[in-house]
Short mmCIF file of N, CA and C in Angstrom, two decimals:
data_model
loop_
_atom_site.label_atom_id
_atom_site.label_comp_id
_atom_site.label_asym_id
_atom_site.label_seq_id
_atom_site.Cartn_x
_atom_site.Cartn_y
_atom_site.Cartn_z
N MET A 1 -33.89 -10.36 -96.82
CA MET A 1 -34.91 -11.25 -95.56
C MET A 1 -35.47 -10.05 -94.78
N SER A 2 -36.65 -9.98 -93.92
CA SER A 2 -36.86 -9.72 -92.68
C SER A 2 -36.31 -10.64 -91.33
N MET A 3 -36.31 -10.02 -90.46
CA MET A 3 -35.82 -11.09 -89.89
C MET A 3 -37.06 -12.79 -89.32
N ARG A 4 -38.02 -11.74 -89.39
CA ARG A 4 -38.75 -13.28 -89.00
C ARG A 4 -39.24 -13.74 -89.71
N LYS A 5 -39.10 -14.11 -90.95
CA LYS A 5 -38.61 -15.28 -91.90
C LYS A 5 -36.65 -15.67 -92.21
N ALA A 6 -36.36 -15.22 -91.57
CA ALA A 6 -34.44 -15.54 -91.42
C ALA A 6 -35.38 -15.69 -89.86
N ARG A 7 -35.18 -16.08 -89.27
CA ARG A 7 -35.69 -16.92 -87.84
C ARG A 7 -36.80 -18.45 -88.69
N ALA A 8 -37.47 -17.83 -89.18
CA ALA A 8 -38.33 -19.30 -90.01
C ALA A 8 -37.88 -20.44 -90.96
N ALA A 9 -36.46 -20.21 -91.21
CA ALA A 9 -35.79 -21.10 -92.11
C ALA A 9 -35.16 -21.22 -91.08
N ALA A 10 -34.33 -20.42 -90.08
CA ALA A 10 -33.12 -21.01 -89.52
C ALA A 10 -33.92 -22.41 -88.77
N ALA A 11 -35.21 -22.26 -88.43
CA ALA A 11 -36.41 -23.19 -87.73
C ALA A 11 -36.11 -23.96 -88.61
N LEU A 12 -36.56 -24.35 -89.89
CA LEU A 12 -36.37 -24.94 -91.13
C LEU A 12 -35.82 -25.86 -91.43
N LEU A 13 -34.59 -25.48 -91.19
CA LEU A 13 -33.75 -26.18 -91.59
C LEU A 13 -32.98 -26.55 -90.12
N LEU A 14 -33.33 -27.06 -89.44
CA LEU A 14 -32.60 -27.43 -88.02
C LEU A 14 -33.69 -28.39 -87.53
N LEU A 15 -35.32 -28.04 -88.07
CA LEU A 15 -35.90 -29.74 -88.23
C LEU A 15 -35.29 -31.03 -89.20
N ALA A 16 -35.29 -29.24 -90.13
CA ALA A 16 -34.77 -31.01 -91.19
C ALA A 16 -33.65 -31.82 -91.18
N ALA A 17 -32.38 -31.10 -90.49
CA ALA A 17 -31.41 -31.53 -89.34
C ALA A 17 -32.19 -32.84 -88.73
N ALA A 18 -32.91 -32.47 -87.90
CA ALA A 18 -32.63 -33.05 -86.70
C ALA A 18 -33.89 -34.11 -88.18
N GLY A 19 -34.41 -34.04 -88.49
CA GLY A 19 -34.37 -35.50 -89.31
C GLY A 19 -33.98 -36.11 -89.87
N ALA A 20 -32.19 -35.65 -90.38
CA ALA A 20 -32.34 -36.46 -91.02
C ALA A 20 -30.70 -36.65 -90.35
N ALA A 21 -30.69 -36.45 -88.96
CA ALA A 21 -30.18 -37.31 -87.85
C ALA A 21 -30.84 -38.18 -87.69
N GLN A 22 -31.86 -38.91 -87.56
CA GLN A 22 -32.07 -39.88 -86.84
C GLN A 22 -31.50 -41.23 -87.79
N ALA A 23 -31.52 -41.21 -86.58
CA ALA A 23 -31.31 -43.50 -86.89
C ALA A 23 -31.63 -44.11 -88.33
N MET A 24 -31.04 -44.68 -89.09
CA MET A 24 -31.61 -45.62 -90.05
C MET A 24 -31.78 -47.10 -89.22
N SER A 25 -32.96 -47.60 -89.54
CA SER A 25 -32.86 -49.17 -88.91
C SER A 25 -32.49 -50.45 -89.83
N ILE A 26 -32.88 -51.31 -89.73
CA ILE A 26 -32.48 -52.69 -90.07
C ILE A 26 -32.53 -52.36 -92.02
N ARG A 27 -34.96 -52.61 -91.37
CA ARG A 27 -35.25 -52.54 -92.60
C ARG A 27 -35.18 -51.60 -93.05
N GLU A 28 -34.68 -50.51 -92.61
CA GLU A 28 -34.63 -49.94 -93.58
C GLU A 28 -33.69 -49.42 -95.05
N MET A 29 -32.54 -50.49 -94.05
CA MET A 29 -31.14 -50.13 -95.16
C MET A 29 -31.64 -51.49 -95.67
N ARG A 30 -32.16 -52.35 -95.44
CA ARG A 30 -32.98 -54.09 -96.86
C ARG A 30 -33.14 -53.09 -97.16
N THR A 31 -34.58 -52.34 -96.61
CA THR A 31 -34.76 -51.65 -97.99
C THR A 31 -34.42 -50.31 -99.49
N LEU A 32 -33.35 -49.40 -97.98
CA LEU A 32 -31.82 -48.98 -99.98
C LEU A 32 -30.77 -49.65 -100.31
N GLU A 33 -30.76 -50.96 -100.10
CA GLU A 33 -29.83 -51.46 -100.37
C GLU A 33 -30.80 -52.02 -101.84
N ALA A 34 -32.16 -52.37 -101.08
CA ALA A 34 -32.93 -53.62 -102.66
C ALA A 34 -33.10 -52.76 -103.74
N ASN A 35 -34.04 -51.33 -102.80
CA ASN A 35 -34.61 -50.41 -104.41
C ASN A 35 -33.98 -49.37 -104.37
N GLU A 36 -32.16 -49.92 -104.57
CA GLU A 36 -31.86 -48.21 -104.85
C GLU A 36 -30.72 -47.97 -106.16
N LYS A 37 -30.40 -48.13 -107.09
CA LYS A 37 -30.08 -48.56 -108.01
C LYS A 37 -28.15 -48.86 -107.06
N ASP A 38 -28.08 -47.30 -106.98
CA ASP A 38 -26.63 -47.61 -105.66
C ASP A 38 -27.38 -47.89 -104.13
N GLY A 39 -28.42 -48.45 -104.10
CA GLY A 39 -28.47 -47.72 -102.65
C GLY A 39 -27.61 -49.51 -100.89
N LYS A 40 -26.72 -50.17 -102.76
CA LYS A 40 -25.72 -51.30 -101.22
C LYS A 40 -24.69 -49.68 -100.88
N ILE A 41 -24.49 -49.42 -102.00
CA ILE A 41 -23.29 -48.35 -101.99
C ILE A 41 -23.56 -47.82 -101.16
N TYR A 42 -24.84 -46.65 -100.08
CA TYR A 42 -24.96 -46.16 -100.47
C TYR A 42 -25.33 -46.38 -98.66
N ALA A 43 -25.37 -47.73 -98.57
CA ALA A 43 -25.48 -48.35 -97.07
C ALA A 43 -24.74 -48.72 -96.89
N SER A 44 -23.27 -49.18 -97.60
CA SER A 44 -21.95 -49.57 -97.07
C SER A 44 -21.11 -48.45 -97.02
N TYR A 45 -21.53 -47.32 -96.97
CA TYR A 45 -21.21 -45.70 -95.84
C TYR A 45 -21.05 -44.97 -95.35
N TYR A 46 -22.94 -45.33 -95.33
CA TYR A 46 -23.70 -44.94 -93.81
C TYR A 46 -22.78 -46.08 -92.32
N LEU A 47 -22.64 -47.38 -93.01
CA LEU A 47 -22.44 -48.56 -91.77
C LEU A 47 -20.96 -47.38 -91.57
N VAL A 48 -20.02 -47.97 -92.37
CA VAL A 48 -18.52 -46.79 -92.20
C VAL A 48 -18.43 -45.28 -91.35
N GLY A 49 -20.12 -44.65 -91.71
CA GLY A 49 -20.17 -43.71 -90.75
C GLY A 49 -19.65 -44.07 -89.25
N VAL A 50 -20.78 -44.78 -89.31
CA VAL A 50 -21.23 -45.49 -88.02
C VAL A 50 -20.40 -45.92 -87.49
N MET A 51 -19.83 -47.55 -87.98
CA MET A 51 -18.60 -47.47 -87.78
C MET A 51 -17.62 -46.59 -86.63
N GLU A 52 -16.85 -45.85 -87.48
CA GLU A 52 -16.60 -44.40 -87.87
C GLU A 52 -16.58 -44.35 -85.72
N GLY A 53 -18.53 -43.88 -86.33
CA GLY A 53 -18.95 -42.12 -85.18
C GLY A 53 -18.51 -43.42 -83.58
N LEU A 54 -18.46 -44.56 -84.16
CA LEU A 54 -18.51 -45.29 -82.73
C LEU A 54 -17.43 -45.62 -81.86
N LYS A 55 -16.84 -45.55 -82.76
CA LYS A 55 -14.77 -45.75 -82.42
C LYS A 55 -14.54 -44.55 -82.45
N GLU A 56 -15.23 -43.27 -82.60
CA GLU A 56 -14.82 -41.11 -81.51
C GLU A 56 -15.25 -41.94 -81.13
N SER A 57 -15.93 -42.33 -80.30
CA SER A 57 -17.02 -42.52 -79.38
C SER A 57 -16.57 -42.97 -78.03
N SER A 58 -15.82 -44.16 -78.51
CA SER A 58 -15.14 -45.47 -77.63
C SER A 58 -13.50 -44.23 -76.98
N ASP A 59 -13.29 -43.78 -78.11
CA ASP A 59 -11.61 -43.37 -78.01
C ASP A 59 -12.49 -41.53 -77.31
N THR A 60 -12.84 -41.27 -77.10
CA THR A 60 -13.62 -40.02 -76.21
C THR A 60 -13.80 -40.23 -74.62
N ALA A 61 -14.00 -42.08 -74.56
CA ALA A 61 -14.62 -42.29 -73.39
C ALA A 61 -13.62 -42.43 -72.12
N LEU A 62 -12.71 -42.82 -73.55
CA LEU A 62 -11.27 -43.51 -72.80
C LEU A 62 -10.39 -41.55 -72.77
N ARG A 63 -10.52 -41.10 -73.38
CA ARG A 63 -9.58 -39.99 -73.14
C ARG A 63 -10.05 -39.16 -71.98
N ASN A 64 -11.21 -39.70 -71.24
CA ASN A 64 -11.33 -39.05 -70.00
C ASN A 64 -12.08 -39.52 -69.07
N GLY A 65 -10.89 -40.68 -69.44
CA GLY A 65 -10.31 -41.75 -67.73
C GLY A 65 -12.12 -42.05 -68.06
N GLN A 66 -12.79 -42.92 -69.13
CA GLN A 66 -14.21 -43.80 -68.59
C GLN A 66 -13.75 -44.62 -69.58
N LYS A 67 -14.20 -46.04 -69.10
CA LYS A 67 -13.28 -47.28 -69.23
C LYS A 67 -14.54 -47.43 -70.80
N PRO A 68 -13.73 -47.76 -71.80
CA PRO A 68 -14.55 -47.58 -73.42
C PRO A 68 -15.26 -49.03 -73.33
N PRO A 69 -16.38 -49.48 -74.86
CA PRO A 69 -17.07 -50.41 -74.88
C PRO A 69 -16.79 -51.51 -75.40
N PHE A 70 -15.61 -50.65 -75.85
CA PHE A 70 -14.44 -50.95 -77.30
C PHE A 70 -13.38 -50.96 -77.58
N CYS A 71 -12.29 -51.93 -77.81
CA CYS A 71 -11.08 -51.23 -77.71
C CYS A 71 -9.81 -51.59 -78.79
N ILE A 72 -9.68 -50.99 -79.41
CA ILE A 72 -8.95 -51.10 -80.63
C ILE A 72 -7.21 -52.12 -80.33
N GLU A 73 -6.61 -51.30 -79.56
CA GLU A 73 -5.14 -51.73 -79.20
C GLU A 73 -5.15 -52.27 -80.19
N GLY A 74 -4.74 -51.33 -81.66
CA GLY A 74 -3.10 -52.01 -82.06
C GLY A 74 -3.92 -52.69 -83.05
N ARG A 75 -4.80 -53.40 -83.14
CA ARG A 75 -5.38 -54.01 -84.35
C ARG A 75 -6.61 -53.42 -85.06
N ARG A 76 -6.09 -53.87 -85.88
CA ARG A 76 -7.00 -53.86 -87.85
C ARG A 76 -7.76 -53.22 -87.53
N PHE A 77 -8.55 -52.18 -87.91
CA PHE A 77 -9.92 -51.72 -87.87
C PHE A 77 -9.63 -50.38 -89.12
N GLU A 78 -10.14 -51.42 -90.71
CA GLU A 78 -10.11 -50.73 -91.42
C GLU A 78 -12.08 -50.24 -91.85
N PRO A 79 -12.22 -48.86 -92.44
CA PRO A 79 -13.86 -49.42 -92.95
C PRO A 79 -14.27 -50.15 -93.90
N ALA A 80 -13.48 -50.77 -94.75
CA ALA A 80 -14.03 -52.31 -95.00
C ALA A 80 -14.87 -52.92 -94.90
N MET A 81 -14.08 -52.78 -93.48
CA MET A 81 -14.51 -54.46 -92.13
C MET A 81 -16.68 -53.99 -91.86
N ALA A 82 -16.62 -52.40 -92.77
CA ALA A 82 -17.97 -52.17 -91.71
C ALA A 82 -19.48 -53.68 -92.22
N ARG A 83 -19.72 -53.78 -93.23
CA ARG A 83 -20.50 -54.23 -93.58
C ARG A 83 -20.87 -55.57 -93.30
N SER A 84 -18.93 -56.59 -93.40
CA SER A 84 -18.97 -57.49 -92.76
C SER A 84 -19.08 -57.54 -91.16
N LEU A 85 -18.44 -56.71 -90.17
CA LEU A 85 -18.74 -56.93 -89.13
C LEU A 85 -20.08 -56.68 -88.54
N TYR A 86 -20.55 -55.46 -89.40
CA TYR A 86 -23.06 -55.84 -89.06
C TYR A 86 -23.65 -57.39 -89.30
N GLN A 87 -22.57 -58.18 -91.06
CA GLN A 87 -23.90 -58.82 -90.95
C GLN A 87 -23.68 -60.25 -90.68
N SER A 88 -22.05 -60.46 -89.79
CA SER A 88 -22.03 -61.83 -88.92
C SER A 88 -22.50 -61.22 -87.84
N GLU A 89 -22.29 -60.05 -86.93
CA GLU A 89 -23.29 -60.03 -86.08
C GLU A 89 -24.82 -59.90 -86.01
N LEU A 90 -25.50 -59.84 -87.33
CA LEU A 90 -26.47 -59.98 -87.16
C LEU A 90 -27.23 -61.97 -87.51
N SER A 91 -25.92 -62.14 -89.21
CA SER A 91 -25.97 -63.91 -88.30
C SER A 91 -25.88 -64.49 -86.79
N ARG A 92 -25.18 -63.83 -86.45
CA ARG A 92 -24.78 -64.49 -84.77
C ARG A 92 -25.40 -64.23 -84.08
N ASN A 93 -26.94 -63.36 -83.97
CA ASN A 93 -26.97 -63.59 -83.53
C ASN A 93 -28.81 -62.64 -83.57
N ALA A 94 -29.81 -63.38 -84.97
CA ALA A 94 -30.55 -62.85 -85.39
C ALA A 94 -31.11 -62.79 -84.20
N SER A 95 -32.12 -63.81 -83.80
CA SER A 95 -32.20 -63.68 -83.00
C SER A 95 -33.00 -62.86 -81.84
N SER A 96 -31.89 -61.72 -81.33
CA SER A 96 -31.65 -60.67 -81.02
C SER A 96 -31.96 -59.80 -81.82
N TYR A 97 -32.40 -59.68 -82.44
CA TYR A 97 -32.70 -58.22 -83.32
C TYR A 97 -34.05 -57.98 -84.17
N GLU A 98 -34.52 -57.28 -84.09
CA GLU A 98 -35.73 -56.96 -85.20
C GLU A 98 -35.38 -55.59 -85.92
N ALA A 99 -36.18 -55.89 -87.05
CA ALA A 99 -35.93 -54.62 -88.29
C ALA A 99 -35.68 -52.61 -87.84
N ASP A 100 -36.65 -52.84 -86.59
CA ASP A 100 -36.62 -52.06 -86.19
C ASP A 100 -36.29 -51.74 -84.93
N MET A 101 -35.08 -51.39 -84.72
CA MET A 101 -33.87 -51.15 -84.65
C MET A 101 -32.86 -50.98 -85.05
N PRO A 102 -32.52 -49.68 -84.14
CA PRO A 102 -31.73 -49.61 -85.03
C PRO A 102 -30.07 -50.01 -85.59
N VAL A 103 -29.52 -49.08 -86.92
CA VAL A 103 -28.20 -49.89 -87.44
C VAL A 103 -27.09 -50.16 -86.41
N GLN A 104 -27.19 -48.88 -85.92
CA GLN A 104 -26.23 -48.77 -84.92
C GLN A 104 -25.84 -49.09 -83.67
N MET A 105 -26.92 -50.18 -83.24
CA MET A 105 -26.71 -50.94 -82.55
C MET A 105 -26.36 -52.17 -83.01
N VAL A 106 -26.62 -52.58 -83.36
CA VAL A 106 -26.14 -53.81 -84.33
C VAL A 106 -24.12 -54.11 -83.95
N VAL A 107 -23.82 -52.42 -85.27
CA VAL A 107 -23.11 -52.39 -85.07
C VAL A 107 -21.61 -52.29 -83.97
N LYS A 108 -22.09 -52.02 -82.61
CA LYS A 108 -21.57 -52.02 -81.33
C LYS A 108 -22.07 -52.31 -81.64
N ALA A 109 -22.85 -53.51 -80.67
CA ALA A 109 -22.66 -54.77 -80.13
C ALA A 109 -21.86 -55.77 -81.30
N ALA A 110 -21.43 -55.38 -82.12
CA ALA A 110 -20.25 -56.01 -83.36
C ALA A 110 -19.33 -56.08 -82.95
N LEU A 111 -18.61 -54.03 -83.08
CA LEU A 111 -17.77 -53.81 -82.50
C LEU A 111 -17.05 -53.65 -80.89
N GLU A 112 -17.59 -54.70 -80.18
CA GLU A 112 -17.65 -55.09 -78.51
C GLU A 112 -17.67 -56.38 -78.76
N SER A 113 -17.64 -56.91 -79.45
CA SER A 113 -17.62 -58.44 -78.75
C SER A 113 -16.19 -58.64 -80.45
N SER A 114 -15.59 -58.52 -81.12
CA SER A 114 -14.83 -57.86 -81.95
C SER A 114 -13.26 -57.51 -81.14
N PHE A 115 -13.72 -56.81 -81.01
CA PHE A 115 -12.36 -55.78 -80.12
C PHE A 115 -12.45 -56.17 -78.70
N ARG A 116 -13.05 -56.51 -77.85
CA ARG A 116 -12.65 -56.37 -76.37
C ARG A 116 -11.50 -56.13 -75.82
N CYS A 117 -12.51 -54.73 -74.70
CA CYS A 117 -9.86 -54.67 -74.30
C CYS A 117 -10.22 -55.46 -73.23
N THR A 118 -8.51 -55.74 -73.14
CA THR A 118 -7.84 -57.02 -73.07
C THR A 118 -7.12 -55.55 -71.37
N HIS A 119 -7.32 -53.98 -71.10
CA HIS A 119 -6.92 -53.50 -69.50
C HIS A 119 -7.98 -53.46 -69.48
#
């Protein structure tokens, strides 16, 4: 493969990766769950990934001496909790969210209210 073709292929891969990294909206999550055969399962995996990513971000802030947005502090924190945290936050604050807002925003708010820092 020529250098020019290799660069073009690399550029296409980067564009594809950038597109895949975009946040899923609440509307997209609902559409996935409603229209795909295994949509609810895929959405659950997505929620777990969002929750774990936010936890890692919070842990990193703590390690860097910054105030984390939420603290687990020995409390139960399991992947199976992702969906109920998400749905509870949407129900509790329905008027705060629009369908085009990212799922991450909802999960972050749920974690901040459920796992408040005590120190």
